[in-house]
Coordinates of C-alpha atoms and ligand atoms in Angstrom, one line a residue:
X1 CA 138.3 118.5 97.3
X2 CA 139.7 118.5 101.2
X3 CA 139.0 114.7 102.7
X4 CA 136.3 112.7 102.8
X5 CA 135.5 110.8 105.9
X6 CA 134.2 107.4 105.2
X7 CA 131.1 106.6 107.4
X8 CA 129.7 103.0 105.8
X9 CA 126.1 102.5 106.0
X10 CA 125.7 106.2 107.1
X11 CA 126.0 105.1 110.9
X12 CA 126.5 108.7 111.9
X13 CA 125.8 111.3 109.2
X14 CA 123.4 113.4 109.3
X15 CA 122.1 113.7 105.9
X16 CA 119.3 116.3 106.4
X17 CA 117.8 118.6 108.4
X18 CA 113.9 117.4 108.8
X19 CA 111.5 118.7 111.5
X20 CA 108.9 115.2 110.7
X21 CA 110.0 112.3 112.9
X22 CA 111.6 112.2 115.6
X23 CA 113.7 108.8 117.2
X24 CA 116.0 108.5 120.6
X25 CA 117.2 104.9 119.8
X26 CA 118.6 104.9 123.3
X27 CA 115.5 105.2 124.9
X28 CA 113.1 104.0 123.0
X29 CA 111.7 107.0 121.9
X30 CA 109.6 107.6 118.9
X31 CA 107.4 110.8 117.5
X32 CA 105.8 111.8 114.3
X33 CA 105.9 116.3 114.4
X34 CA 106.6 115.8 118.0
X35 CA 103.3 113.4 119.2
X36 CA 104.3 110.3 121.1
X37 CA 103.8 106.9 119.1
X38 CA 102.3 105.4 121.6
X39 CA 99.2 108.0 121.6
X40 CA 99.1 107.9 118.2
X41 CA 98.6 104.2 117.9
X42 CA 95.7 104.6 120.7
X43 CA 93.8 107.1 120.0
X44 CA 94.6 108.3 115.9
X45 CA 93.5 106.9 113.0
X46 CA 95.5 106.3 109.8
X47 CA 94.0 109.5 107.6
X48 CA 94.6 111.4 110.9
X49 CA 97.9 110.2 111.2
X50 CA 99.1 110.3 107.8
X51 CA 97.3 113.9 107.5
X52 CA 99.3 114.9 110.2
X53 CA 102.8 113.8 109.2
X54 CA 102.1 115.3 105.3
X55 CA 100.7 118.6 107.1
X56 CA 102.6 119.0 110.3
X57 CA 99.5 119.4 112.8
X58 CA 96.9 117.6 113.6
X59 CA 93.5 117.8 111.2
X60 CA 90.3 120.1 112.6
X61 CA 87.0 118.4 111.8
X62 CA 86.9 119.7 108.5
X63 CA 90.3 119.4 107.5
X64 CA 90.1 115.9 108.6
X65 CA 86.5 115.3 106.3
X66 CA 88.0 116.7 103.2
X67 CA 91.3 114.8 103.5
X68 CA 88.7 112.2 103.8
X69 CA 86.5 113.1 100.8
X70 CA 89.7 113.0 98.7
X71 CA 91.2 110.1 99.8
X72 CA 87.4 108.8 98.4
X73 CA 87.5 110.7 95.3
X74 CA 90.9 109.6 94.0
X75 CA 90.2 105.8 94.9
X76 CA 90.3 104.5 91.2
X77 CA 92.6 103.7 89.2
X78 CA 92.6 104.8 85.0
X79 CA 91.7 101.6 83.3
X80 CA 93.8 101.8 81.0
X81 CA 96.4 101.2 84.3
X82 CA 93.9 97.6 84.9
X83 CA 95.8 96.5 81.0
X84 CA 99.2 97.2 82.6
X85 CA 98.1 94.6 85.4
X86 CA 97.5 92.0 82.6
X87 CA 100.9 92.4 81.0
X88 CA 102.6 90.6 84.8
X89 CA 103.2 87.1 85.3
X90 CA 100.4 85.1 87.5
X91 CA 103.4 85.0 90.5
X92 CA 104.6 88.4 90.0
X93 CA 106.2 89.4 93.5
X94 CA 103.4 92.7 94.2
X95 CA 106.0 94.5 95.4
X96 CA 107.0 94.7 92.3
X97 CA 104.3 95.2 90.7
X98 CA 103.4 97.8 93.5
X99 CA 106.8 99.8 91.9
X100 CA 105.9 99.8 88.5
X101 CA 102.5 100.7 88.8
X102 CA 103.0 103.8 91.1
X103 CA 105.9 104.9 88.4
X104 CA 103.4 104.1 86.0
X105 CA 101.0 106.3 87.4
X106 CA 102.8 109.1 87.0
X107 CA 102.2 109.1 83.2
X108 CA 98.6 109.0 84.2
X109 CA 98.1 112.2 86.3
X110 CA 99.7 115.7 86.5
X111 CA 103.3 115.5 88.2
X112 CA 103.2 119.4 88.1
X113 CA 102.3 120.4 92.2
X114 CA 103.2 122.8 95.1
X115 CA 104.8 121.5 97.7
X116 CA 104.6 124.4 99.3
X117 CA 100.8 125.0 99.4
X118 CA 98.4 123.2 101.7
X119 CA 95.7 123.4 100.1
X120 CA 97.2 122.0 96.6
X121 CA 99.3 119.2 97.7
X122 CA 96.5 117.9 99.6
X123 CA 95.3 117.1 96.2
X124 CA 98.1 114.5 94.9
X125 CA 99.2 113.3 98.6
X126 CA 95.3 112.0 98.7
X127 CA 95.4 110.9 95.2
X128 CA 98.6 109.0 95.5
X129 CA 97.6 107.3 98.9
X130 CA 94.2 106.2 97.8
X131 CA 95.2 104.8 94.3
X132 CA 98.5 102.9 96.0
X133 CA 96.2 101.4 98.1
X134 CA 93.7 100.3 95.0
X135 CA 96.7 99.0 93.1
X136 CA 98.1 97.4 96.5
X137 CA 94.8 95.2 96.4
X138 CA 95.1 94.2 92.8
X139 CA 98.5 93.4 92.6
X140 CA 97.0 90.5 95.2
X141 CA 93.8 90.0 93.2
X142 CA 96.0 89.5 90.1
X143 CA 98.6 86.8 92.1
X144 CA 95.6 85.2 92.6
X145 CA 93.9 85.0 89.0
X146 CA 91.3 87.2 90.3
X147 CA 89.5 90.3 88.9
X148 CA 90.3 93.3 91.2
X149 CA 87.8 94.4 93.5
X150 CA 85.9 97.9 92.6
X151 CA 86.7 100.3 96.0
X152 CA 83.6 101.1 97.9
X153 CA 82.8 104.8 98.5
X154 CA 81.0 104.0 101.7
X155 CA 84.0 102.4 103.5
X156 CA 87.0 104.4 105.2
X157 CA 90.7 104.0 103.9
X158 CA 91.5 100.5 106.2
X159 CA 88.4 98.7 105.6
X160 CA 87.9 99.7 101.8
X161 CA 91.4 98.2 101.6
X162 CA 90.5 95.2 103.5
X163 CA 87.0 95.0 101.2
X164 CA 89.4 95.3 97.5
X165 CA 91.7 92.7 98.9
X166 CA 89.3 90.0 100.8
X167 CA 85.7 89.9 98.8
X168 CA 84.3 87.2 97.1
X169 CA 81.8 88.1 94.7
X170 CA 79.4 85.4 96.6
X171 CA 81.1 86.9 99.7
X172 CA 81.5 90.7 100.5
X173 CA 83.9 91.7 103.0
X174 CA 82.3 92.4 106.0
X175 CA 84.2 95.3 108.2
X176 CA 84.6 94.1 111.5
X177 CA 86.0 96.5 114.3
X178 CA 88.7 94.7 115.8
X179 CA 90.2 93.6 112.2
X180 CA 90.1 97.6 111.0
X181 CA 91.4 98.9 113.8
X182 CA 94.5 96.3 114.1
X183 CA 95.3 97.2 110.8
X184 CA 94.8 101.0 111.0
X185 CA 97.3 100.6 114.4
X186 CA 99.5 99.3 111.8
X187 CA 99.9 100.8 109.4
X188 CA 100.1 104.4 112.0
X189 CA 103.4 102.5 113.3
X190 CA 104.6 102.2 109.7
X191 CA 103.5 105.6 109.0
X192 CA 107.3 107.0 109.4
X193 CA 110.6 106.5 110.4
X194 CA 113.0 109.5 109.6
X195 CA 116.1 108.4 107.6
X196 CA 115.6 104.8 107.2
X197 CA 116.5 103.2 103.6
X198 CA 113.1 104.0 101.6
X199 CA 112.9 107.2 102.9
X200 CA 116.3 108.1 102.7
X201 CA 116.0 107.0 98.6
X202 CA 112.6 108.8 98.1
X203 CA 114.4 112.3 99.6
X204 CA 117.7 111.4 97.6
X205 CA 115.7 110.9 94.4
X206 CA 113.9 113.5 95.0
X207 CA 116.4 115.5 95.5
X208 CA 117.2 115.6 91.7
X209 CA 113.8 116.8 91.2
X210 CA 112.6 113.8 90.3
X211 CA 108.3 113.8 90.2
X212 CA 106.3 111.9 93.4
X213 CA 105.6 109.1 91.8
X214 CA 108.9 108.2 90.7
X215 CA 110.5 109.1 93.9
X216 CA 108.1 107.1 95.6
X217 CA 108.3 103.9 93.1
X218 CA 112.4 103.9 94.1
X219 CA 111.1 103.9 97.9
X220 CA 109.1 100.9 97.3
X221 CA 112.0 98.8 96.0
X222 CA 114.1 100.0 98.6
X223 CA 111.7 98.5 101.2
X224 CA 111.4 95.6 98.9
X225 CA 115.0 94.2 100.7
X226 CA 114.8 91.7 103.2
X227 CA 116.8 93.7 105.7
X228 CA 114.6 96.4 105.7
X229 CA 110.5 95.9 105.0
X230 CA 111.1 92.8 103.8
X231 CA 112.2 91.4 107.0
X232 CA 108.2 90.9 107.8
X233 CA 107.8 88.4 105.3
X234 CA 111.8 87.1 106.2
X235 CA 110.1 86.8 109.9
X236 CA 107.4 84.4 108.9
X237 CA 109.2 82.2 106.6
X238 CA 111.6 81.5 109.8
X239 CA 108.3 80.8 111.8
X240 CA 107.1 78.7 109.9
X241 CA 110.1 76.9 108.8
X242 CA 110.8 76.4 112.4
X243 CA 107.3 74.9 112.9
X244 CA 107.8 72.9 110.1
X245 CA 110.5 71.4 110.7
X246 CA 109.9 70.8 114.3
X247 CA 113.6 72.6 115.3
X248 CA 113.2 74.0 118.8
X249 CA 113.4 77.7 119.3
X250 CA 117.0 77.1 121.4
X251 CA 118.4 75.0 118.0
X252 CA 117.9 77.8 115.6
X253 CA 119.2 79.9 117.9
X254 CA 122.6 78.2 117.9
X255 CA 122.6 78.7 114.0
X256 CA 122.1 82.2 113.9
X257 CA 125.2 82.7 116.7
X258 CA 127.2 80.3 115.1
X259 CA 126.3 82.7 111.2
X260 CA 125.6 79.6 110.0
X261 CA 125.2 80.1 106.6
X262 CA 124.8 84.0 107.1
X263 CA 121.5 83.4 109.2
X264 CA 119.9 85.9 111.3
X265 CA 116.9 86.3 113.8
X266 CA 114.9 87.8 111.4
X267 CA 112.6 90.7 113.0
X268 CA 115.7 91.5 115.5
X269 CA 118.2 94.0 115.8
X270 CA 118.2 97.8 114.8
X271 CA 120.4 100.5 113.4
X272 CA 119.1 103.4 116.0
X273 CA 117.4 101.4 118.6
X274 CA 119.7 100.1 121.3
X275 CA 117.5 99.2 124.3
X276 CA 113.6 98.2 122.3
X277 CA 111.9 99.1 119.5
X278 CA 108.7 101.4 121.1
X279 CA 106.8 99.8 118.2
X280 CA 107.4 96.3 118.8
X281 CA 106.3 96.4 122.3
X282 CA 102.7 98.2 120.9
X283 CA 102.6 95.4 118.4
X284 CA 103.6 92.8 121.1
X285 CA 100.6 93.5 122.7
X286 CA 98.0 94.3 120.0
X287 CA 99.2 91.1 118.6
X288 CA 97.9 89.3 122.2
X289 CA 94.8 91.3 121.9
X290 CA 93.7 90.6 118.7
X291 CA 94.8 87.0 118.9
X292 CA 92.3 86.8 121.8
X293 CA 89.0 88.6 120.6
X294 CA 89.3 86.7 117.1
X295 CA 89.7 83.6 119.1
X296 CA 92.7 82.5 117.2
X297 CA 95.5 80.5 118.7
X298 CA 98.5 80.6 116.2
X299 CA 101.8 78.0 117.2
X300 CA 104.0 80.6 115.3
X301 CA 103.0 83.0 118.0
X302 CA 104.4 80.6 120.7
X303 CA 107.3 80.0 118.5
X304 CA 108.0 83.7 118.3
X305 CA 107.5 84.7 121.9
X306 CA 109.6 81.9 123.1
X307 CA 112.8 82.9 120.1
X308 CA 112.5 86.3 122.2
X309 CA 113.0 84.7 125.4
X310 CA 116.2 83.0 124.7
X311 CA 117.7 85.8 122.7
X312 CA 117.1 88.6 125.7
X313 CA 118.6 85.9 128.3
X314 CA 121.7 85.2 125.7
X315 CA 125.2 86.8 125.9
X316 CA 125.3 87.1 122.2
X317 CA 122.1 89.5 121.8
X318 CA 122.8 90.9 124.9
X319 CA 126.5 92.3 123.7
X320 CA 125.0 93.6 120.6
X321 CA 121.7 95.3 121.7
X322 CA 119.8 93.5 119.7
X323 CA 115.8 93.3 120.4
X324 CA 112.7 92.2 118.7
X325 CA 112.1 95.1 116.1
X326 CA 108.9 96.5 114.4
X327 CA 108.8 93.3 111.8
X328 CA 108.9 90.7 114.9
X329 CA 105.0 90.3 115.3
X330 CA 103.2 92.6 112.7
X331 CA 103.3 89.5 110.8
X332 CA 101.1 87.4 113.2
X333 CA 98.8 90.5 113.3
X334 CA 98.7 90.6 109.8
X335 CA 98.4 86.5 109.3
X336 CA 95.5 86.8 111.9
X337 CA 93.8 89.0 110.2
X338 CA 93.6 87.1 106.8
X339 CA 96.3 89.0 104.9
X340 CA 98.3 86.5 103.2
X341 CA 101.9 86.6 103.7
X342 CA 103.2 88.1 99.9
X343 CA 101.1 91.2 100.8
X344 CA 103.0 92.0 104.2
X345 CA 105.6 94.0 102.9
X346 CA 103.0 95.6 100.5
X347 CA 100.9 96.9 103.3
X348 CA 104.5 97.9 105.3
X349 CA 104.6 100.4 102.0
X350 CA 101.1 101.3 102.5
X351 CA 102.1 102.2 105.7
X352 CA 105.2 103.9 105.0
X353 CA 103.3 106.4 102.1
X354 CA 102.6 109.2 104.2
X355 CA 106.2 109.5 105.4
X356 CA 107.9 109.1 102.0
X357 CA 105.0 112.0 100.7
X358 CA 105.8 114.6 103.9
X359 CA 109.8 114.0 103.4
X360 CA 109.7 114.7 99.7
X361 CA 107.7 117.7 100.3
X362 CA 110.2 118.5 102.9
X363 CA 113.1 118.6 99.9
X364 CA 110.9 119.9 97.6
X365 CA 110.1 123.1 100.4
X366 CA 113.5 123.4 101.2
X367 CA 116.6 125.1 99.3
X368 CA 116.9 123.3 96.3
X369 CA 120.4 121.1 96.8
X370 CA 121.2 117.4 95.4
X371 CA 122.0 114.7 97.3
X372 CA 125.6 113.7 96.5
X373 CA 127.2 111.7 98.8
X374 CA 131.0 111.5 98.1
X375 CA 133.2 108.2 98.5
X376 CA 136.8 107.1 99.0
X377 CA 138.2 105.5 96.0
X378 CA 139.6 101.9 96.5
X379 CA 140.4 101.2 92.7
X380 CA 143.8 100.9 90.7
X381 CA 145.8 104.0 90.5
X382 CA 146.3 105.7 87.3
X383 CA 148.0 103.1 84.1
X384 CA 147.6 102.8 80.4
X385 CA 145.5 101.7 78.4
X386 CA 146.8 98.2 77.2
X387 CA 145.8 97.7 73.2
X388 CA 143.4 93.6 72.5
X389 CA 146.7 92.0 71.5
X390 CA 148.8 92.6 74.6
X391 CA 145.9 91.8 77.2
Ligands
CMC1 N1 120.4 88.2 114.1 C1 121.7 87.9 114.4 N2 122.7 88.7 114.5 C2 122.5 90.0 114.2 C3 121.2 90.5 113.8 C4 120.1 89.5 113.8 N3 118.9 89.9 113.5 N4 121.2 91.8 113.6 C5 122.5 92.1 113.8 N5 123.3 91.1 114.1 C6 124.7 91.1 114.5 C7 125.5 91.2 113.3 O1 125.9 89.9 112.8 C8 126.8 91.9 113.8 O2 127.5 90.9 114.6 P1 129.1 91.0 114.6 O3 129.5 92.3 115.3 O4 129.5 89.8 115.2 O5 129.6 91.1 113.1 C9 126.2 92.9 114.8 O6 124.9 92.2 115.3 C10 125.8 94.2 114.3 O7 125.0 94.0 113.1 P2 125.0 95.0 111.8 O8 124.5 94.2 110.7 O9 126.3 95.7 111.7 O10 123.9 96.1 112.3 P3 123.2 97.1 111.4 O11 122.8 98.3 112.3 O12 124.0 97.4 110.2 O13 121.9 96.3 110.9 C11 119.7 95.5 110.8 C12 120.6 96.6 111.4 C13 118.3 95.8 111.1 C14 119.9 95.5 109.3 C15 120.1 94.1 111.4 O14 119.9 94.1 112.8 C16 119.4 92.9 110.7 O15 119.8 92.4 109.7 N6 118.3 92.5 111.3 C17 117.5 91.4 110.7 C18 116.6 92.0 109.6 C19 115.5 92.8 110.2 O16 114.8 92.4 111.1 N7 115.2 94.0 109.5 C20 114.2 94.9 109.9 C21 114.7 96.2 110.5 S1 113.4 97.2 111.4 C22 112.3 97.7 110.2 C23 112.9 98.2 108.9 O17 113.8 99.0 108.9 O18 112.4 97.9 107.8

């Protein structure tokens, strides 16, 4: 079988060719089909974005409206899904819930498509986005005890997310500008990442053929992990715990370089990015921005500002490249804008959708081949079986 070169945690393998995202950790450099993240994040919206990573260019008018009027028309869920919803314990962790339910999902609409065509796929991409979001903001409503909010046809993807997860029945949720459009900037930085662990299992899964949904459900509990989406949630546990417990910035610091008890700077450090994270430093300073026109002056936001400053003066982050990442301060954003904290990693996976749908198009476009990564065996060599009364 010739030999097998051992790369652990896939540092440097290639494991596809993919023409969607594009990173130079190095530099800092990130692009979704080639546009610059940081124009993406000012000027795009979410639809657009996602539109453009499923579809390869940027939306015309129309293109953009229909996407539009699907993402509307595909917005509910089948109600015999809202019984499933019952069957969950009151503190079911959503992501979880978020898994099941998209897997579920697929029992409830055709998992027969075309990659290949435009103008089918844009059918169950659509679908699938706008019904993840609708069970996103149940899963919540359900931690809660509360019935789920009916989607509004009159409100675009952000703020009819926003309105399923926040009203009140004495107490509709009002849009407000600078709320939608933090969250729509977030969720474009989320939009894609090429071979990161979700997306990487939602190609390898798909790579065996495997339907949307599923392939998509396994994404969701990849990101589930507190290394990789789950890091957001990590980030404001340490926060707050810090804040708590009134431990300066400089003592927790000493912790994590001394690995006590495996700790790390949660929201720090990166696989490909050696020098910054281009969407921390967007989030950075929409984080600032919408901190200031909400009026809201958060002590975790101090806390975390200050954690960066000692870590980019110290020797120990400094040797190993490691800077504030995308998880670092989405989670102020996110805290600001009333999204409570078990729904940060959920809206991380509404993010991430439209990347996991364009790369398993990609395998489903390209020559059929299944992902089978090889290994080098560590185990006992060959010896007999030993019979129960000579063990
Ligand atoms: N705090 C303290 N030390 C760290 C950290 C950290 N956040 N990250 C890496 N290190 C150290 C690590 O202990 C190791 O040190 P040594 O050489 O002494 O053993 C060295 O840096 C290299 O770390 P690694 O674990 O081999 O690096 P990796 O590329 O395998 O891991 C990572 C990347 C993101 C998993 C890691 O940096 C980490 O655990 N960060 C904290 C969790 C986090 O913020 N995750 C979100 C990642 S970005 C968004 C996403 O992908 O979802």
């Amino acid at each position: 079988t010739g030999l097998i070169t051992l790369d652990n945690g896939y540092g440097n393998t290639g494991s596809c060719q993919s023409n969607i995202c594009y990173i130079d950790g190095d530099n800092g450099i990130l692009r979704y089909r080639g546009y610059p993240i940081e124009q993406l994040a000012e000027q795009s919206t979410f639809a657009e974005t996602a539109y453009l990573l499923i579809f390869g260019e940027l939306p015309g008018e129309s293109q953009l409206q229909e996407f539009r009027n699907q993402l509307t028309e595909h917005q509910f869920i089948h109600e015999d899904m809202l019984h499933a919803f019952e069957g969950f314990p009151a503190d079911a962790p959503p992501m979880a819930i978020l898994s099941a339910m998209i897997n579920a999902l697929g029992c409830f609409q055709p998992v027969f498509m075309s990659p290949d065509d435009d103008d089918h796929f844009m059918d169950p991409a659509a679908r699938l986005m706008s019904k993840v979001r609708t069970i996103a903001a149940a899963s919540y409503r359900k931690s809660i005890g509360k019935p789920m909010n009916y989607p509004r046809s009159d409100l675009r993807y952000t703020a009819n997310f926003l309105h399923q997860l926040l009203s009140l029945p004495h107490k509709p949720y009002e849009p407000d500008d600078v709320v939608v459009d933090a969250l729509d900037k977030l969720l474009i930085l989320h939009a894609d990442h090429e071979q990161n662990c979700s997306t990487s299992t939602v190609r390898m899964v798909g790579s065996a053929q495997a339907n949307l949904y599923a392939s998509v459900a396994a994404g969701v509990c990849a990101l589930w992990g507190p290394l990789h989406g789950g890091a957001n949630v990590a980030v404001m546990e340490m926060l707050q715990q810090l804040h708590d417990s009134g431990m300066t910035p400089e003592e927790y610091m000493e912790k994590v370089k001394n690995k006590e008890a495996g700790i790390r700077l949660m929201g720090f450090g990166h696989r490909v990015y050696k020098n910054f994270d281009p969407r921390a430093k967007i989030i950075k300073q929409a984080c600032d921005n919408v901190l200031d026109r909400l009026g809201i002056h958060d002590p975790l936001l101090d806390i975390a500002k200050r954690l960066e400053e000692v870590a980019l003066e110290d020797d120990y982050f400094i040797e190993r490249k490691l800077y504030p990442n995308v998880d670092f301060y989405s989670g102020i954003i996110m805290r600001a804008i009333g999204i409570p904290t078990n729904m940060f990693t959920v809206i991380f996976a509404i993010g991430r959708l439209p990347g996991w749908i364009s790369h398993w198009r990609e395998v489903h476009m390209a020559p059929a081949k299944i992902d089978r990564p090889r290994q080098i065996y560590t185990g006992a060599p060959k010896r007999d079986y030993v019979p129960m009364d000579k063990r």
